[in-house]
Amino acid sequence: MRTATLDIGNTAVKYGYFEGSELRYRATGQTLAEVLALVQLHQPTHAIVASVAEPTTDWAAALRPLVPGQLLELAPATTPLPLRNGYATPHTLGADRLAAAVGAAWLHPNQDILVIDAGTAIKCDFVEGGHTFRGGSIGPGLRLRFQALHTFTGRLPLLEVPNAPSVAVPLIGDDTQSAIRSGVLNGAAAEVNGLIDTYRAQYPGLAVLLTGGDAGFFQPRLKGYIFAIPELVLLGLHRILVHNVEN
């Protein structure tokens, strides 16, 4: 089976192409025209489209003539899944959160898992026993924190996330810009570490998976053993598609 997976996020579109269970190609920041060109190149037999930013209708309509098999638009409340969705309001659940949970459960069956997706928002989601998505927490991502300080104050400048994820961030900022960086970057890392510690205290055998556009910043700053899997959402979308094709 050849599958195309499309994750339409708040800041970027991610495309993945699988042959069997192997991710053979991935790209980020694709336009619809670029995605269509990749689909024509790879000729997948099936495809799945998920979005947290806009309806999937137009993307699916453009893809449909190029995909001979099933073309699935992920709807968290109704799409059949290879795990149980225990979220109280599945119709409000982001497709990316659900797909990441499915990917995590496939990689760590029968294990408690915490998925940290560090992107526009920092989402921490819990998969119980590798079979039930329970939910978790949503907080502002790094760029949103910088933007909020600039927007809702009179004089604080707008700063950007460092281009080099491993850049040192001083604890004590000795000017306004370094103080903002310390508060946003060190504060976010401390927040996520605190959540991990809390989960690990309650679930001792917990596996922690890290994904998202800012995963590179968080990985060296998180305590304990962390699995960094940039393609986790794409992998989960692939597993959801396979589950629906085979069933």
mmCIF file of C-alpha atoms in Angstrom:
data_model
loop_
_atom_site.group_PDB
_atom_site.id
_atom_site.type_symbol
_atom_site.label_atom_id
_atom_site.label_comp_id
_atom_site.label_asym_id
_atom_site.label_seq_id
_atom_site.Cartn_x
_atom_site.Cartn_y
_atom_site.Cartn_z
ATOM 1 C CA MET A 1 0.000 0.000 0.000
ATOM 2 C CA ARG A 2 1.242 3.482 -0.921
ATOM 3 C CA THR A 3 -0.275 6.263 1.171
ATOM 4 C CA ALA A 4 -0.116 10.054 1.257
ATOM 5 C CA THR A 5 -0.722 11.856 4.547
ATOM 6 C CA LEU A 6 -1.508 15.557 4.783
ATOM 7 C CA ASP A 7 -1.448 17.525 8.049
ATOM 8 C CA ILE A 8 -2.731 21.098 7.652
ATOM 9 C CA GLY A 9 -1.564 22.999 10.715
ATOM 10 C CA ASN A 10 -1.857 26.548 11.992
ATOM 11 C CA THR A 11 1.530 27.599 10.636
ATOM 12 C CA ALA A 12 2.490 24.997 8.027
ATOM 13 C CA VAL A 13 1.251 22.127 5.885
ATOM 14 C CA LYS A 14 3.072 18.813 6.352
ATOM 15 C CA TYR A 15 3.088 16.082 3.706
ATOM 16 C CA GLY A 16 4.195 12.486 4.096
ATOM 17 C CA TYR A 17 4.429 9.572 1.665
ATOM 18 C CA PHE A 18 4.501 5.974 2.948
ATOM 19 C CA GLU A 19 5.270 2.696 1.222
ATOM 20 C CA GLY A 20 3.934 -0.013 3.490
ATOM 21 C CA SER A 21 4.729 1.166 7.019
ATOM 22 C CA GLU A 22 7.852 3.114 5.993
ATOM 23 C CA LEU A 23 7.835 6.889 5.651
ATOM 24 C CA ARG A 24 9.714 7.429 2.395
ATOM 25 C CA TYR A 25 9.279 11.193 1.970
ATOM 26 C CA ARG A 26 8.200 14.172 4.090
ATOM 27 C CA ALA A 27 7.964 17.883 3.396
ATOM 28 C CA THR A 28 6.865 20.958 5.353
ATOM 29 C CA GLY A 29 5.444 24.270 4.222
ATOM 30 C CA GLN A 30 3.766 22.948 1.099
ATOM 31 C CA THR A 31 1.155 24.822 -0.933
ATOM 32 C CA LEU A 32 -1.765 22.962 -2.467
ATOM 33 C CA ALA A 33 -0.083 23.065 -5.881
ATOM 34 C CA GLU A 34 3.131 21.627 -4.422
ATOM 35 C CA VAL A 35 1.207 18.865 -2.654
ATOM 36 C CA LEU A 36 -0.594 17.946 -5.867
ATOM 37 C CA ALA A 37 2.741 17.767 -7.689
ATOM 38 C CA LEU A 38 4.112 15.420 -5.012
ATOM 39 C CA VAL A 39 1.026 13.211 -5.206
ATOM 40 C CA GLN A 40 1.395 13.003 -8.975
ATOM 41 C CA LEU A 41 5.043 12.047 -8.480
ATOM 42 C CA HIS A 42 4.481 9.414 -5.778
ATOM 43 C CA GLN A 43 1.141 8.052 -7.053
ATOM 44 C CA PRO A 44 -0.262 6.868 -3.694
ATOM 45 C CA THR A 45 -3.113 4.400 -3.738
ATOM 46 C CA HIS A 46 -4.786 5.965 -0.685
ATOM 47 C CA ALA A 47 -4.614 9.312 1.121
ATOM 48 C CA ILE A 48 -5.726 11.024 4.328
ATOM 49 C CA VAL A 49 -6.218 14.732 5.002
ATOM 50 C CA ALA A 50 -6.393 16.298 8.478
ATOM 51 C CA SER A 51 -6.591 19.937 9.467
ATOM 52 C CA VAL A 52 -6.726 22.147 12.534
ATOM 53 C CA ALA A 53 -6.666 25.367 10.521
ATOM 54 C CA GLU A 54 -9.245 25.163 7.732
ATOM 55 C CA PRO A 55 -11.814 22.740 6.322
ATOM 56 C CA THR A 56 -10.346 19.781 4.467
ATOM 57 C CA THR A 57 -12.984 19.964 1.729
ATOM 58 C CA ASP A 58 -11.024 21.901 -0.906
ATOM 59 C CA TRP A 59 -7.820 19.911 -0.339
ATOM 60 C CA ALA A 60 -9.690 16.610 -0.580
ATOM 61 C CA ALA A 61 -11.530 17.694 -3.721
ATOM 62 C CA ALA A 62 -8.248 18.595 -5.411
ATOM 63 C CA LEU A 63 -6.625 15.315 -4.371
ATOM 64 C CA ARG A 64 -9.513 13.019 -5.257
ATOM 65 C CA PRO A 65 -8.819 12.724 -9.028
ATOM 66 C CA LEU A 66 -5.231 11.678 -8.243
ATOM 67 C CA VAL A 67 -5.978 8.979 -5.640
ATOM 68 C CA PRO A 68 -7.590 5.794 -6.982
ATOM 69 C CA GLY A 69 -8.348 4.253 -3.567
ATOM 70 C CA GLN A 70 -9.782 5.599 -0.352
ATOM 71 C CA LEU A 71 -9.395 9.323 0.380
ATOM 72 C CA LEU A 72 -10.139 9.913 4.051
ATOM 73 C CA GLU A 73 -10.890 13.263 5.679
ATOM 74 C CA LEU A 74 -10.121 12.817 9.376
ATOM 75 C CA ALA A 75 -13.031 13.779 11.640
ATOM 76 C CA PRO A 76 -12.021 13.115 15.285
ATOM 77 C CA ALA A 77 -15.608 12.563 16.419
ATOM 78 C CA THR A 78 -16.614 10.035 13.750
ATOM 79 C CA THR A 79 -13.612 8.491 11.943
ATOM 80 C CA PRO A 80 -12.934 4.889 13.068
ATOM 81 C CA LEU A 81 -9.652 4.680 14.980
ATOM 82 C CA PRO A 82 -7.195 1.955 16.035
ATOM 83 C CA LEU A 83 -7.483 3.189 19.635
ATOM 84 C CA ARG A 84 -10.330 4.239 21.933
ATOM 85 C CA ASN A 85 -11.073 7.957 22.056
ATOM 86 C CA GLY A 86 -11.921 8.794 25.666
ATOM 87 C CA TYR A 87 -12.120 12.556 25.114
ATOM 88 C CA ALA A 88 -15.316 14.026 26.559
ATOM 89 C CA THR A 89 -15.920 16.318 23.558
ATOM 90 C CA PRO A 90 -14.441 14.539 20.520
ATOM 91 C CA HIS A 91 -16.016 17.050 18.123
ATOM 92 C CA THR A 92 -13.725 19.749 19.605
ATOM 93 C CA LEU A 93 -10.572 17.617 19.527
ATOM 94 C CA GLY A 94 -7.791 18.715 17.171
ATOM 95 C CA ALA A 95 -6.974 16.199 14.462
ATOM 96 C CA ASP A 96 -3.247 16.633 15.090
ATOM 97 C CA ARG A 97 -3.589 15.701 18.771
ATOM 98 C CA LEU A 98 -5.537 12.580 17.896
ATOM 99 C CA ALA A 99 -3.152 11.542 15.112
ATOM 100 C CA ALA A 100 -0.115 11.992 17.366
ATOM 101 C CA ALA A 101 -1.787 9.798 19.991
ATOM 102 C CA VAL A 102 -2.462 7.073 17.414
ATOM 103 C CA GLY A 103 1.147 7.198 16.235
ATOM 104 C CA ALA A 104 2.381 7.005 19.830
ATOM 105 C CA ALA A 105 0.145 4.030 20.620
ATOM 106 C CA TRP A 106 1.433 2.184 17.569
ATOM 107 C CA LEU A 107 5.053 2.769 18.599
ATOM 108 C CA HIS A 108 4.468 1.913 22.281
ATOM 109 C CA PRO A 109 1.654 -0.652 22.517
ATOM 110 C CA ASN A 110 0.335 -1.490 25.984
ATOM 111 C CA GLN A 111 2.286 1.360 27.598
ATOM 112 C CA ASP A 112 1.263 4.641 29.207
ATOM 113 C CA ILE A 113 2.446 7.471 26.956
ATOM 114 C CA LEU A 114 2.747 11.248 27.227
ATOM 115 C CA VAL A 115 2.905 13.008 23.861
ATOM 116 C CA ILE A 116 4.377 16.519 23.845
ATOM 117 C CA ASP A 117 3.643 18.394 20.636
ATOM 118 C CA ALA A 118 5.565 21.679 20.687
ATOM 119 C CA GLY A 119 4.274 23.880 17.908
ATOM 120 C CA THR A 120 1.961 26.886 17.723
ATOM 121 C CA ALA A 121 0.572 25.521 20.971
ATOM 122 C CA ILE A 122 2.314 23.216 23.441
ATOM 123 C CA LYS A 123 0.058 20.197 23.740
ATOM 124 C CA CYS A 124 0.656 17.434 26.270
ATOM 125 C CA ASP A 125 -1.606 14.423 25.721
ATOM 126 C CA PHE A 126 -1.902 11.153 27.608
ATOM 127 C CA VAL A 127 -2.528 7.737 26.076
ATOM 128 C CA GLU A 128 -3.468 5.207 28.735
ATOM 129 C CA GLY A 129 -2.041 1.721 28.321
ATOM 130 C CA GLY A 130 -1.337 2.357 24.652
ATOM 131 C CA HIS A 131 -5.023 1.929 23.843
ATOM 132 C CA THR A 132 -7.087 4.898 25.140
ATOM 133 C CA PHE A 133 -6.650 8.591 24.392
ATOM 134 C CA ARG A 134 -7.559 10.527 27.549
ATOM 135 C CA GLY A 135 -6.714 14.146 26.685
ATOM 136 C CA GLY A 136 -4.249 16.420 28.400
ATOM 137 C CA SER A 137 -3.330 20.099 28.288
ATOM 138 C CA ILE A 138 -2.964 22.916 25.768
ATOM 139 C CA GLY A 139 -0.787 25.954 26.404
ATOM 140 C CA PRO A 140 0.710 28.732 24.300
ATOM 141 C CA GLY A 141 3.743 27.853 22.212
ATOM 142 C CA LEU A 142 6.976 29.814 22.168
ATOM 143 C CA ARG A 143 5.981 32.239 19.407
ATOM 144 C CA LEU A 144 2.620 32.929 21.016
ATOM 145 C CA ARG A 145 4.365 33.782 24.293
ATOM 146 C CA PHE A 146 6.682 36.252 22.594
ATOM 147 C CA GLN A 147 3.753 37.743 20.675
ATOM 148 C CA ALA A 148 1.585 38.077 23.789
ATOM 149 C CA LEU A 149 4.252 40.021 25.688
ATOM 150 C CA HIS A 150 4.627 42.422 22.762
ATOM 151 C CA THR A 151 0.914 42.784 21.990
ATOM 152 C CA PHE A 152 -0.430 43.264 25.499
ATOM 153 C CA THR A 153 2.250 45.604 26.851
ATOM 154 C CA GLY A 154 3.198 49.102 25.877
ATOM 155 C CA ARG A 155 6.936 48.855 25.326
ATOM 156 C CA LEU A 156 8.169 45.265 25.231
ATOM 157 C CA PRO A 157 9.717 44.349 21.848
ATOM 158 C CA LEU A 158 8.641 41.408 19.710
ATOM 159 C CA LEU A 159 11.319 38.705 19.776
ATOM 160 C CA GLU A 160 11.654 35.530 17.736
ATOM 161 C CA VAL A 161 12.384 31.959 18.709
ATOM 162 C CA PRO A 162 16.155 31.377 18.302
ATOM 163 C CA ASN A 163 17.128 29.882 14.946
ATOM 164 C CA ALA A 164 19.617 27.546 16.655
ATOM 165 C CA PRO A 165 17.625 25.309 19.053
ATOM 166 C CA SER A 166 20.689 24.580 21.191
ATOM 167 C CA VAL A 167 21.473 28.255 21.869
ATOM 168 C CA ALA A 168 22.160 28.952 25.535
ATOM 169 C CA VAL A 169 19.452 30.938 27.317
ATOM 170 C CA PRO A 170 20.720 32.738 30.444
ATOM 171 C CA LEU A 171 18.706 32.317 33.605
ATOM 172 C CA ILE A 172 19.201 35.962 34.568
ATOM 173 C CA GLY A 173 18.525 38.420 31.788
ATOM 174 C CA ASP A 174 20.644 41.573 32.174
ATOM 175 C CA ASP A 175 18.649 43.629 29.644
ATOM 176 C CA THR A 176 15.038 43.649 28.490
ATOM 177 C CA GLN A 177 15.512 41.344 25.519
ATOM 178 C CA SER A 178 17.480 38.709 27.450
ATOM 179 C CA ALA A 179 14.968 38.938 30.306
ATOM 180 C CA ILE A 180 12.120 38.227 27.862
ATOM 181 C CA ARG A 181 14.033 35.287 26.386
ATOM 182 C CA SER A 182 14.692 33.888 29.848
ATOM 183 C CA GLY A 183 11.057 34.228 30.854
ATOM 184 C CA VAL A 184 9.626 32.718 27.675
ATOM 185 C CA LEU A 185 12.180 30.023 26.867
ATOM 186 C CA ASN A 186 13.294 28.940 30.333
ATOM 187 C CA GLY A 187 9.734 29.289 31.588
ATOM 188 C CA ALA A 188 8.306 27.055 28.855
ATOM 189 C CA ALA A 189 10.972 24.399 29.439
ATOM 190 C CA ALA A 190 10.332 24.463 33.199
ATOM 191 C CA GLU A 191 6.596 24.178 32.578
ATOM 192 C CA VAL A 192 6.936 21.113 30.365
ATOM 193 C CA ASN A 193 9.454 19.499 32.740
ATOM 194 C CA GLY A 194 7.017 20.035 35.586
ATOM 195 C CA LEU A 195 4.224 18.346 33.659
ATOM 196 C CA ILE A 196 6.472 15.404 32.797
ATOM 197 C CA ASP A 197 7.454 15.001 36.467
ATOM 198 C CA THR A 198 3.797 15.075 37.522
ATOM 199 C CA TYR A 199 2.817 12.436 34.964
ATOM 200 C CA ARG A 200 5.790 10.226 35.826
ATOM 201 C CA ALA A 201 4.902 10.344 39.525
ATOM 202 C CA GLN A 202 1.445 9.000 38.698
ATOM 203 C CA TYR A 203 2.452 6.647 35.852
ATOM 204 C CA PRO A 204 5.928 5.216 36.653
ATOM 205 C CA GLY A 205 6.401 3.324 33.371
ATOM 206 C CA LEU A 206 5.544 6.354 31.260
ATOM 207 C CA ALA A 207 7.050 6.769 27.776
ATOM 208 C CA VAL A 208 7.493 10.422 26.743
ATOM 209 C CA LEU A 209 7.388 11.306 23.038
ATOM 210 C CA LEU A 210 8.286 14.737 21.684
ATOM 211 C CA THR A 211 7.227 16.159 18.331
ATOM 212 C CA GLY A 212 6.329 19.469 16.690
ATOM 213 C CA GLY A 213 8.183 22.346 15.073
ATOM 214 C CA ASP A 214 9.864 23.468 18.311
ATOM 215 C CA ALA A 215 10.849 19.960 19.421
ATOM 216 C CA GLY A 216 14.486 20.788 18.685
ATOM 217 C CA PHE A 217 14.423 23.529 21.316
ATOM 218 C CA PHE A 218 12.841 21.358 23.994
ATOM 219 C CA GLN A 219 14.718 18.093 23.472
ATOM 220 C CA PRO A 220 18.015 19.083 25.166
ATOM 221 C CA ARG A 221 16.110 20.874 27.938
ATOM 222 C CA LEU A 222 13.795 18.077 29.056
ATOM 223 C CA LYS A 223 14.711 15.724 31.878
ATOM 224 C CA GLY A 224 14.874 11.948 31.607
ATOM 225 C CA TYR A 225 14.691 9.784 28.526
ATOM 226 C CA ILE A 226 12.634 11.427 25.777
ATOM 227 C CA PHE A 227 11.860 9.975 22.332
ATOM 228 C CA ALA A 228 11.979 12.765 19.705
ATOM 229 C CA ILE A 229 9.820 11.766 16.718
ATOM 230 C CA PRO A 230 9.321 14.665 14.285
ATOM 231 C CA GLU A 231 7.027 12.648 12.013
ATOM 232 C CA LEU A 232 4.674 11.416 14.778
ATOM 233 C CA VAL A 233 1.515 13.112 13.445
ATOM 234 C CA LEU A 234 2.164 11.850 9.915
ATOM 235 C CA LEU A 235 2.757 8.355 11.285
ATOM 236 C CA GLY A 236 -0.516 8.499 13.202
ATOM 237 C CA LEU A 237 -2.412 9.667 10.140
ATOM 238 C CA HIS A 238 -0.946 6.754 8.197
ATOM 239 C CA ARG A 239 -2.069 4.284 10.879
ATOM 240 C CA ILE A 240 -5.595 5.760 10.898
ATOM 241 C CA LEU A 241 -5.772 5.445 7.122
ATOM 242 C CA VAL A 242 -4.511 1.852 7.151
ATOM 243 C CA HIS A 243 -7.049 0.981 9.860
ATOM 244 C CA ASN A 244 -9.900 2.321 7.718
ATOM 245 C CA VAL A 245 -8.703 0.708 4.487
ATOM 246 C CA GLU A 246 -8.282 -2.695 6.120
ATOM 247 C CA ASN A 247 -11.567 -2.575 7.990
#
